[in-house]
XYZ file of C-alpha atoms in Angstrom:
599
model
C -8.986 13.252 10.055
C -9.001 15.445 6.932
C -7.860 14.053 3.588
C -4.755 16.260 3.642
C -3.728 15.137 7.135
C -4.348 11.513 6.220
C -2.173 11.870 3.112
C 0.625 13.437 5.157
C 0.359 10.677 7.757
C 0.544 7.976 5.076
C 3.507 9.745 3.457
C 5.378 9.982 6.773
C 4.611 6.356 7.633
C 5.840 5.185 4.237
C 9.085 7.144 4.631
C 9.616 5.647 8.092
C 9.005 2.100 6.863
C 11.206 2.450 3.772
C 14.008 3.850 5.945
C 13.641 0.892 8.278
C 13.738 -1.565 5.377
C 17.020 0.026 4.299
C 18.321 -0.220 7.880
C 17.263 -3.882 8.001
C 19.460 -4.483 4.963
C 22.561 -3.247 6.825
C 24.062 -6.776 7.234
C 24.232 -7.115 3.445
C 25.327 -3.514 2.758
C 28.650 -4.494 1.149
C 26.947 -6.901 -1.223
C 24.446 -4.171 -2.074
C 27.344 -1.774 -2.646
C 28.796 -4.265 -5.099
C 25.372 -4.410 -6.746
C 25.449 -0.615 -7.095
C 28.868 -0.788 -8.745
C 27.589 -3.380 -11.211
C 24.576 -1.138 -11.838
C 26.919 1.770 -12.622
C 28.779 -0.370 -15.165
C 25.464 -1.368 -16.779
C 24.344 2.280 -16.922
C 27.691 3.322 -18.414
C 27.342 0.689 -21.118
C 23.788 1.819 -21.772
C 25.047 5.379 -22.227
C 27.902 4.373 -24.508
C 25.618 2.428 -26.856
C 23.616 5.345 -28.333
C 26.769 7.488 -28.567
C 28.580 4.778 -30.562
C 25.503 4.105 -32.696
C 25.198 7.816 -33.441
C 28.845 7.797 -34.591
C 28.157 4.806 -36.863
C 25.171 6.577 -38.389
C 27.345 9.656 -38.958
C 29.950 7.503 -40.773
C 27.183 6.103 -43.005
C 25.818 9.582 -43.664
C 29.262 10.985 -44.536
C 30.055 8.011 -46.777
C 26.864 8.251 -48.841
C 27.023 12.050 -48.925
C 30.512 11.788 -50.439
C 29.319 9.210 -52.970
C 26.325 11.354 -53.960
C 28.575 14.382 -54.456
C 30.802 12.359 -56.835
C 33.669 11.824 -54.460
C 35.487 8.596 -53.680
C 35.892 7.425 -50.051
C 39.426 6.695 -48.865
C 38.449 3.198 -47.671
C 35.547 0.751 -48.122
C 32.391 1.332 -46.077
C 32.675 -1.931 -44.139
C 36.225 -1.072 -43.137
C 35.124 2.350 -41.901
C 32.279 0.806 -39.894
C 34.359 -2.056 -38.460
C 35.887 -0.272 -35.396
C 32.564 1.246 -34.339
C 30.609 -1.999 -34.809
C 33.172 -4.076 -32.876
C 33.213 -1.550 -30.045
C 29.395 -1.422 -30.006
C 29.220 -5.212 -29.912
C 31.707 -5.282 -27.033
C 29.783 -2.630 -25.079
C 26.446 -4.436 -25.425
C 28.081 -7.769 -24.569
C 29.614 -6.207 -21.463
C 26.240 -4.698 -20.543
C 24.526 -8.097 -20.829
C 27.241 -9.803 -18.772
C 27.135 -7.259 -15.935
C 23.311 -7.193 -15.978
C 23.352 -10.961 -15.477
C 25.940 -10.747 -12.681
C 23.969 -7.977 -10.959
C 20.730 -9.986 -11.176
C 22.380 -13.120 -9.776
C 24.096 -11.182 -6.981
C 20.956 -9.365 -5.834
C 18.723 -12.420 -6.139
C 21.061 -14.635 -4.149
C 21.993 -12.084 -1.492
C 18.437 -10.858 -0.951
C 16.951 -14.371 -0.923
C 19.695 -16.111 1.038
C 20.452 -13.392 3.575
C 17.910 -10.596 3.818
C 14.638 -12.572 3.631
C 16.148 -15.567 5.434
C 17.374 -13.362 8.285
C 13.993 -11.640 8.528
C 12.198 -14.977 8.857
C 14.702 -16.076 11.496
C 14.068 -12.802 13.357
C 10.312 -13.410 13.237
C 10.695 -16.989 14.472
C 12.992 -15.799 17.265
C 10.590 -12.971 18.095
C 7.630 -15.354 18.396
C 9.698 -17.460 20.797
C 10.052 -14.421 23.073
C 6.434 -13.290 22.814
C 3.941 -14.153 25.550
C 1.488 -17.003 25.015
C -1.238 -14.371 24.760
C 0.054 -13.525 21.284
C -0.499 -17.119 20.124
C -3.933 -17.178 21.769
C -5.004 -13.945 20.068
C -3.399 -14.307 16.608
C -4.627 -16.777 13.961
C -1.928 -19.090 12.622
C -2.699 -18.037 9.055
C -1.990 -14.407 9.948
C 1.509 -15.289 11.189
C 2.201 -17.477 8.140
C 1.164 -14.669 5.797
C 3.554 -12.219 7.438
C 6.425 -14.707 7.506
C 6.027 -15.780 3.862
C 4.322 -13.294 1.522
C 5.089 -10.103 3.437
C 8.779 -10.943 3.945
C 9.130 -11.921 0.270
C 7.609 -8.601 -0.712
C 10.145 -6.787 1.492
C 12.976 -8.694 -0.176
C 11.646 -7.658 -3.563
C 11.726 -4.044 -2.374
C 15.439 -4.175 -1.528
C 15.996 -5.647 -4.975
C 13.742 -2.959 -6.473
C 15.577 -0.083 -4.798
C 18.980 -1.206 -6.086
C 18.069 -2.759 -9.404
C 15.325 -0.429 -10.594
C 15.147 2.791 -8.643
C 18.862 3.470 -8.245
C 19.762 2.269 -11.737
C 16.867 4.265 -13.158
C 17.823 7.514 -11.450
C 21.500 7.080 -12.348
C 20.573 6.385 -15.937
C 18.303 9.445 -16.154
C 20.926 11.771 -14.680
C 23.661 10.397 -16.919
C 21.475 10.570 -20.039
C 20.506 14.153 -19.250
C 24.170 15.187 -18.875
C 25.225 13.463 -22.118
C 22.330 14.957 -24.069
C 23.133 18.466 -22.806
C 26.691 17.999 -24.004
C 25.440 16.854 -27.407
C 22.866 19.609 -28.032
C 21.219 21.635 -25.276
C 18.145 22.540 -27.347
C 17.098 18.977 -28.045
C 18.125 17.920 -24.529
C 15.854 20.486 -22.855
C 12.831 19.122 -24.713
C 13.519 15.675 -23.247
C 14.456 16.902 -19.773
C 11.293 19.005 -19.335
C 9.059 15.918 -19.281
C 11.056 14.099 -16.555
C 9.901 16.065 -13.457
C 6.302 15.805 -14.656
C 6.548 12.038 -15.082
C 8.264 11.472 -11.714
C 5.797 13.753 -9.898
C 2.875 11.909 -11.464
C 4.395 8.568 -10.431
C 4.851 9.694 -6.815
C 1.300 11.090 -6.609
C -0.408 7.956 -7.894
C 1.833 5.719 -5.773
C 0.698 7.549 -2.627
C -2.923 7.067 -3.626
C -2.387 3.340 -4.131
C -0.697 2.902 -0.727
C -3.994 2.887 1.213
C -5.417 0.148 -0.979
C -2.249 -1.944 -0.738
C -2.507 -1.813 3.074
C -6.131 -2.913 2.909
C -5.154 -5.691 0.483
C -2.530 -7.081 2.890
C -4.979 -6.875 5.786
C -7.550 -8.929 3.879
C -4.821 -11.297 2.701
C -3.997 -12.079 6.335
C -7.679 -12.762 7.023
C -7.805 -15.033 3.981
C -4.831 -17.068 5.232
C -6.577 -17.447 8.588
C -9.848 -18.611 6.972
C -8.041 -21.166 4.794
C -5.987 -22.443 7.749
C -9.141 -22.823 9.874
C -11.037 -24.580 7.084
C -8.388 -27.246 6.540
C -7.446 -27.656 10.202
C -11.086 -28.435 11.027
C -11.835 -30.213 7.758
C -13.441 -33.281 9.378
C -15.772 -31.121 11.472
C -16.713 -29.115 8.382
C -17.632 -32.293 6.496
C -19.454 -33.782 9.467
C -21.768 -30.770 9.862
C -22.153 -30.111 6.114
C -20.607 -26.660 6.514
C -18.853 -26.610 3.147
C -21.214 -23.922 1.825
C -20.752 -21.827 4.971
C -16.953 -21.999 4.695
C -17.201 -21.248 0.985
C -19.255 -18.135 1.764
C -16.686 -16.965 4.364
C -13.873 -17.582 1.917
C -15.701 -15.741 -0.855
C -16.485 -12.767 1.396
C -12.854 -12.244 2.402
C -11.638 -12.973 -1.148
C -14.007 -10.337 -2.553
C -12.748 -7.732 -0.081
C -9.147 -8.549 -0.997
C -9.977 -8.582 -4.714
C -11.582 -5.133 -4.579
C -8.674 -3.614 -2.633
C -6.137 -5.286 -4.924
C -8.017 -4.183 -8.057
C -8.050 -0.548 -6.905
C -4.382 -0.619 -5.901
C -3.253 -2.312 -9.104
C -5.405 0.002 -11.248
C -3.796 3.093 -9.752
C -0.362 1.513 -9.971
C -0.840 0.572 -13.633
C -2.188 3.970 -14.723
C 1.213 5.647 -14.456
C 3.092 3.585 -17.006
C 0.765 4.227 -19.996
C 0.665 7.958 -19.193
C 4.469 8.133 -19.077
C 4.687 6.091 -22.269
C 2.308 8.555 -23.975
C 4.242 11.648 -22.838
C 7.508 10.051 -23.914
C 6.070 9.186 -27.338
C 4.882 12.787 -27.785
C 8.314 14.081 -26.804
C 9.932 11.607 -29.214
C 7.879 12.933 -32.126
C 8.728 16.555 -31.275
C 12.439 15.726 -31.007
C 12.447 14.140 -34.448
C 10.714 17.186 -35.948
C 13.002 19.666 -34.183
C 16.058 17.550 -35.000
C 15.194 17.524 -38.703
C 14.768 21.284 -38.660
C 18.133 21.749 -36.889
C 19.892 19.511 -39.414
C 18.485 21.443 -42.374
C 18.602 25.018 -41.078
C 21.190 25.100 -38.276
C 23.822 22.689 -39.526
C 23.554 20.237 -36.662
C 25.095 16.893 -37.602
C 22.886 13.906 -38.310
C 24.919 11.845 -35.817
C 24.144 14.318 -33.026
C 20.404 14.255 -33.774
C 20.480 10.459 -34.006
C 22.246 10.234 -30.638
C 19.639 12.509 -28.985
C 16.786 10.541 -30.570
C 18.191 7.253 -29.294
C 18.659 8.717 -25.808
C 15.085 10.058 -25.892
C 13.844 6.544 -26.552
C 16.185 5.150 -23.924
C 15.085 7.568 -21.195
C 11.527 6.242 -21.393
C 12.624 2.905 -19.953
C 14.090 4.185 -16.635
C 11.117 6.538 -16.194
C 8.740 3.587 -16.515
C 10.980 1.554 -14.196
C 10.858 4.292 -11.572
C 7.078 4.561 -11.880
C 6.715 0.800 -11.502
C 9.280 0.790 -8.685
C 7.390 3.459 -6.730
C 4.219 1.405 -7.011
C 5.988 -1.744 -5.849
C 7.613 0.111 -2.954
C 4.164 1.265 -1.788
C 3.048 -2.359 -1.996
C 6.068 -3.454 0.011
C 5.589 -0.644 2.523
C 2.203 -2.085 3.428
C 3.721 -5.570 3.808
C 6.708 -4.282 5.781
C 4.431 -2.387 8.157
C 2.807 -5.676 9.165
C 6.173 -7.418 9.604
C 7.608 -4.581 11.703
C 4.406 -4.462 13.781
C 5.087 -8.100 14.697
C 8.789 -7.489 15.370
C 7.911 -4.486 17.570
C 5.398 -6.289 19.767
C 6.074 -6.159 23.467
C 8.007 -9.194 24.665
C 7.891 -11.073 27.922
C 9.974 -9.423 30.603
C 13.207 -11.427 30.832
C 14.023 -12.834 34.271
C 17.532 -14.188 34.808
C 17.108 -16.067 38.091
C 17.552 -19.832 38.113
C 16.160 -22.597 40.300
C 17.863 -25.869 41.190
C 15.431 -28.342 39.633
C 17.162 -31.355 41.199
C 16.498 -30.051 44.738
C 12.769 -29.359 44.274
C 10.458 -31.248 46.649
C 7.183 -30.109 45.089
C 5.441 -27.788 47.541
C 3.239 -25.258 45.700
C 1.614 -22.240 47.354
C -0.705 -19.610 45.850
C -0.695 -16.463 47.993
C -3.432 -13.912 47.251
C -3.261 -14.537 43.507
C -5.487 -12.407 41.266
C -5.563 -12.592 37.476
C -7.787 -11.832 34.502
C -7.249 -12.047 30.732
C -9.358 -8.944 30.235
C -8.662 -6.415 32.982
C -12.255 -5.158 32.788
C -13.592 -8.645 33.618
C -12.088 -10.130 36.807
C -11.538 -13.882 36.770
C -9.345 -15.203 39.610
C -9.525 -13.093 42.752
C -7.430 -13.465 45.907
C -6.779 -17.189 45.364
C -4.974 -19.030 48.180
C -3.857 -22.650 47.725
C -1.330 -24.754 49.608
C -0.248 -28.061 48.065
C 2.219 -30.265 49.921
C 4.900 -32.346 48.175
C 3.602 -35.571 46.657
C -0.066 -34.605 46.884
C -2.455 -35.351 44.049
C -4.608 -32.251 43.717
C -7.739 -32.205 41.594
C -9.184 -28.915 40.376
C -12.850 -29.022 39.381
C -15.593 -26.540 38.613
C -17.965 -25.407 35.885
C -16.768 -24.069 32.538
C -15.148 -20.657 32.928
C -14.439 -21.112 36.638
C -10.681 -20.668 36.086
C -9.372 -24.245 36.134
C -7.169 -24.030 33.033
C -6.135 -20.518 34.061
C -4.448 -21.987 37.137
C -2.390 -24.203 34.809
C -1.503 -21.165 32.681
C -0.282 -19.379 35.807
C 1.699 -22.369 37.070
C 3.428 -22.745 33.696
C 3.845 -18.960 33.492
C 2.107 -18.764 30.155
C 0.606 -15.717 31.857
C 1.925 -13.822 34.889
C -0.256 -13.026 37.887
C -1.681 -9.513 38.258
C -1.311 -9.589 42.053
C 0.004 -12.038 44.620
C 2.619 -14.695 44.018
C 3.099 -18.405 43.347
C 5.768 -20.201 45.387
C 7.452 -23.531 44.710
C 9.370 -24.726 47.772
C 9.282 -21.149 49.017
C 10.733 -19.638 45.808
C 8.629 -17.057 43.999
C 8.273 -18.244 40.393
C 8.291 -14.645 39.161
C 11.851 -14.302 40.503
C 13.263 -17.054 38.254
C 13.404 -17.391 34.477
C 10.454 -18.898 32.651
C 12.662 -21.671 31.300
C 13.695 -22.558 34.837
C 10.143 -22.531 36.222
C 8.752 -24.546 33.305
C 11.493 -27.136 33.756
C 9.746 -28.093 37.021
C 6.616 -29.352 35.264
C 5.621 -32.132 32.932
C 2.345 -31.477 31.198
C -0.357 -33.459 29.379
C -3.151 -31.508 27.700
C -6.563 -32.586 26.491
C -5.524 -31.649 22.937
C -2.818 -34.109 21.924
C 0.037 -32.767 19.829
C 2.398 -34.941 17.847
C 4.769 -33.731 15.143
C 5.765 -35.515 11.959
C 8.551 -37.792 13.077
C 9.159 -41.239 14.516
C 7.302 -42.504 17.549
C 10.548 -42.469 19.543
C 11.245 -38.836 18.585
C 7.745 -37.799 19.636
C 8.043 -39.493 23.026
C 11.528 -38.004 23.593
C 10.358 -34.473 22.740
C 10.674 -33.365 26.369
C 14.016 -35.147 26.836
C 15.918 -35.270 23.526
C 18.974 -36.951 25.079
C 16.941 -39.951 26.289
C 18.210 -43.417 25.348
C 16.060 -45.974 23.520
C 15.815 -48.012 26.729
C 14.426 -44.993 28.644
C 11.900 -44.329 25.863
C 10.707 -47.946 25.850
C 10.457 -47.955 29.666
C 8.320 -44.782 29.654
C 6.046 -46.197 26.948
C 5.705 -49.448 28.888
C 4.696 -47.526 32.030
C 2.171 -45.551 29.961
C 0.714 -48.784 28.547
C 1.481 -47.882 24.927
C 4.466 -50.177 24.301
C 2.194 -52.960 23.031
C 0.464 -50.974 20.279
C 3.767 -49.323 19.245
C 5.299 -52.739 18.562
C 2.363 -53.574 16.273
C 3.268 -50.632 13.988
C 5.233 -51.473 10.789
C 8.582 -50.179 12.114
C 7.826 -50.092 15.811
C 9.415 -47.127 17.541
C 10.932 -46.000 14.220
C 7.545 -45.678 12.527
C 7.035 -42.150 11.182
C 3.705 -40.768 12.325
C 1.780 -39.171 9.475
C 3.524 -41.071 6.625
C 2.654 -44.205 4.635
C -0.981 -44.065 5.766
C 0.096 -44.655 9.375
C -2.729 -43.429 11.592
C -3.199 -43.898 15.313
C -6.313 -43.346 17.388
C -6.990 -40.410 19.677
C -6.503 -42.610 22.726
C -3.159 -43.888 21.439
C -2.013 -40.316 20.801
C -2.925 -39.436 24.374
C -0.948 -42.395 25.695
C 2.103 -41.223 23.729
C 1.862 -37.720 25.220
C 1.595 -39.253 28.684
C 4.679 -41.367 27.944
C 6.395 -38.136 26.904
C 5.541 -36.579 30.274
C 6.693 -39.684 32.157
C 10.025 -39.703 30.308
C 10.620 -36.041 31.229
C 10.451 -37.179 34.906
C 9.643 -33.789 36.447
C 8.717 -33.305 40.111
C 5.413 -31.650 39.258
C 2.852 -32.957 36.790
C -0.115 -31.184 35.228
C -2.916 -33.184 33.625
C -5.422 -30.870 31.936
C -8.396 -33.042 30.951
C -5.861 -35.774 30.132
C -8.503 -38.495 29.904
C -11.229 -36.492 28.191
C -10.463 -37.835 24.704
C -9.964 -41.540 25.468
C -12.221 -44.542 25.809
C -13.053 -46.166 29.134
C -10.502 -48.981 28.813
C -7.697 -46.543 27.942
C -8.818 -44.302 30.788
C -8.414 -47.192 33.220
C -4.897 -47.844 31.883
C -3.998 -44.174 32.327
C -5.380 -44.088 35.839
C -3.361 -47.188 36.776
C -0.203 -45.609 35.363
C -0.882 -42.364 37.209
C -1.539 -44.092 40.516
C 1.740 -45.970 40.229
C 3.938 -43.144 39.017
C 2.545 -40.125 40.858
C 3.736 -41.353 44.239
C 6.195 -38.831 45.705
C 5.281 -36.330 42.964
C 3.000 -33.312 43.157
C 0.235 -33.691 40.594
C -2.424 -31.206 39.454
C -5.371 -32.860 37.724
C -8.045 -30.827 35.957
C -11.101 -32.813 34.976
C -14.761 -32.424 34.118
C -15.343 -36.153 34.560
C -15.331 -36.279 38.328
C -15.139 -40.077 38.406
C -11.458 -39.793 37.414
C -10.406 -37.859 40.527
C -12.228 -39.626 43.390
C -8.889 -40.828 44.804
C -7.244 -37.370 44.828
C -5.605 -36.289 48.085
C -7.427 -32.990 47.910
C -10.068 -31.583 45.561
C -10.260 -27.837 44.994
C -13.689 -26.698 43.825
C -13.560 -23.453 41.838
C -16.424 -21.159 40.932
C -16.055 -17.652 39.511
C -12.304 -17.712 40.150
C -12.578 -18.547 43.851
C -12.182 -21.734 45.871
C -15.651 -22.401 47.247
C -14.866 -25.855 48.698
C -11.907 -28.128 49.263
C -11.398 -31.586 50.717
C -11.424 -35.257 49.730
C -14.083 -36.751 47.502
C -15.899 -38.339 50.439
C -15.738 -35.185 52.586
C -17.130 -32.993 49.830
C -19.999 -35.365 49.101
C -20.926 -35.459 52.766
C -21.146 -31.652 52.865
C -23.760 -31.771 50.088
C -22.549 -28.436 48.726
C -21.440 -27.206 45.314
C -19.246 -30.256 44.618
C -22.150 -32.546 45.467
C -24.257 -30.722 42.881
C -21.544 -31.092 40.227
C -21.007 -34.775 40.974
C -24.647 -35.810 41.090
C -25.474 -33.787 37.949
C -23.144 -36.015 35.932
C -25.119 -39.089 36.916
C -28.600 -37.605 36.859
C -31.046 -39.492 34.687
């Protein structure tokens, strides 16, 4: 793409994003309108100030001219100045008051409504996105968009009203007033304005590319920091501090270079505008002096124009700075809107009567792959009867966890269908289909809260008696009662730490409390010691009667009592049967089993 086409594309994209930011601010439009009214009052006061000050200077000039010519003023100087000074004081006081009110209004409305609503929209959007988004997107990237990028968008709304609009209004009003005062002096000031604004727009466009690159690297930096601290123990254990430092420095350097270029271009405009304004100010003073001496223009008129010439520099610099900030925000907003525009899961409205489910699960010709160019599960057929304990085994990458993802509808099948009691899961809502399953993963997850709250996560309305009963069945009631506050102990506070095995027992208690007809255990015993594993197995044997249970395990010793074992390889079922039957066949399962005990 040529440089000209790229510039046009960036310009069009920026216009589209800015327009969308304005549209996003529609819920607070009346508050913004009030902000505009306050801005008009501030601008009006700013215009009245130089006019009044010019009148005061004229009074002084007339008074001393009369004295020098031998005349006697009708009234004392202070009395002549009193009305103008009081009015000037009132105007500047009013300007300060309305500036404060405008700042408070915009800050509160933008912070409390616009940015808050955007973050709520993002959170709601993530809830509707497929699990693939979470799998593919680093947590730090999402945090960066939800915090820094949204804050930058809020600043833009503030910038448009407080700086850009006020600046343009002030420039237009100053130009009109100056033309009414003296068109010759006014033209000298007005000529520089289009040049300054054009220069601001040009440099702002140039900085836009670097601001986009800066935000891209900022997202990467968030992801690196989040990874480093999430896996801090592993980093320390393998002495990878220098490696992580190098990664952090690499991304930081890329962000620093992009930010330096963007900020350099953005900061060039203001000094240039200040220089052109200073040159114009000097010329106005020279021309004004000449007009006073040779053309009879009043000193008050020249003083008014001079004050306006100095005043017009401020909104020009504000506009230049505002254009730069808007380019910065455009890059941030593009990332936020890209997230909000991501394709959502197709909504399905059908419901399933969870209370009537018996637990029969059937896979009919199911095919699925994460990457469509690399087939994974192909024409999979499984029939699981109610109450059966089904174990799914196979080498890494065979598709074991993928079956769980399909059952829970974290991903939808490419072909075929999954039936529960004859009902196609794709015909009912995801909430309804997921309500059929309780699930325990190999990676335990507990949030910061009490033990009771963590166990009741899948059933918030559960009573304390139900929570204690579930924990007792999961063999974790004993260690909970040894904690300082028992079930009311807050996990993660006051140096309260529990072992990996205890965490796993709590997640199993959570699944037991949910009391669903189907249970999924994905490597549920992989992170526990042998004694805890025995306790879990005893609990499972007792509680999985009359429930359909899917168990995924690499440790084959944990599934020898399964009703049926499905052996997967390359996305296909290569063998199925009981533990004894599969060993007697001396096939693929026999190889897997014996390899775990080979010396």
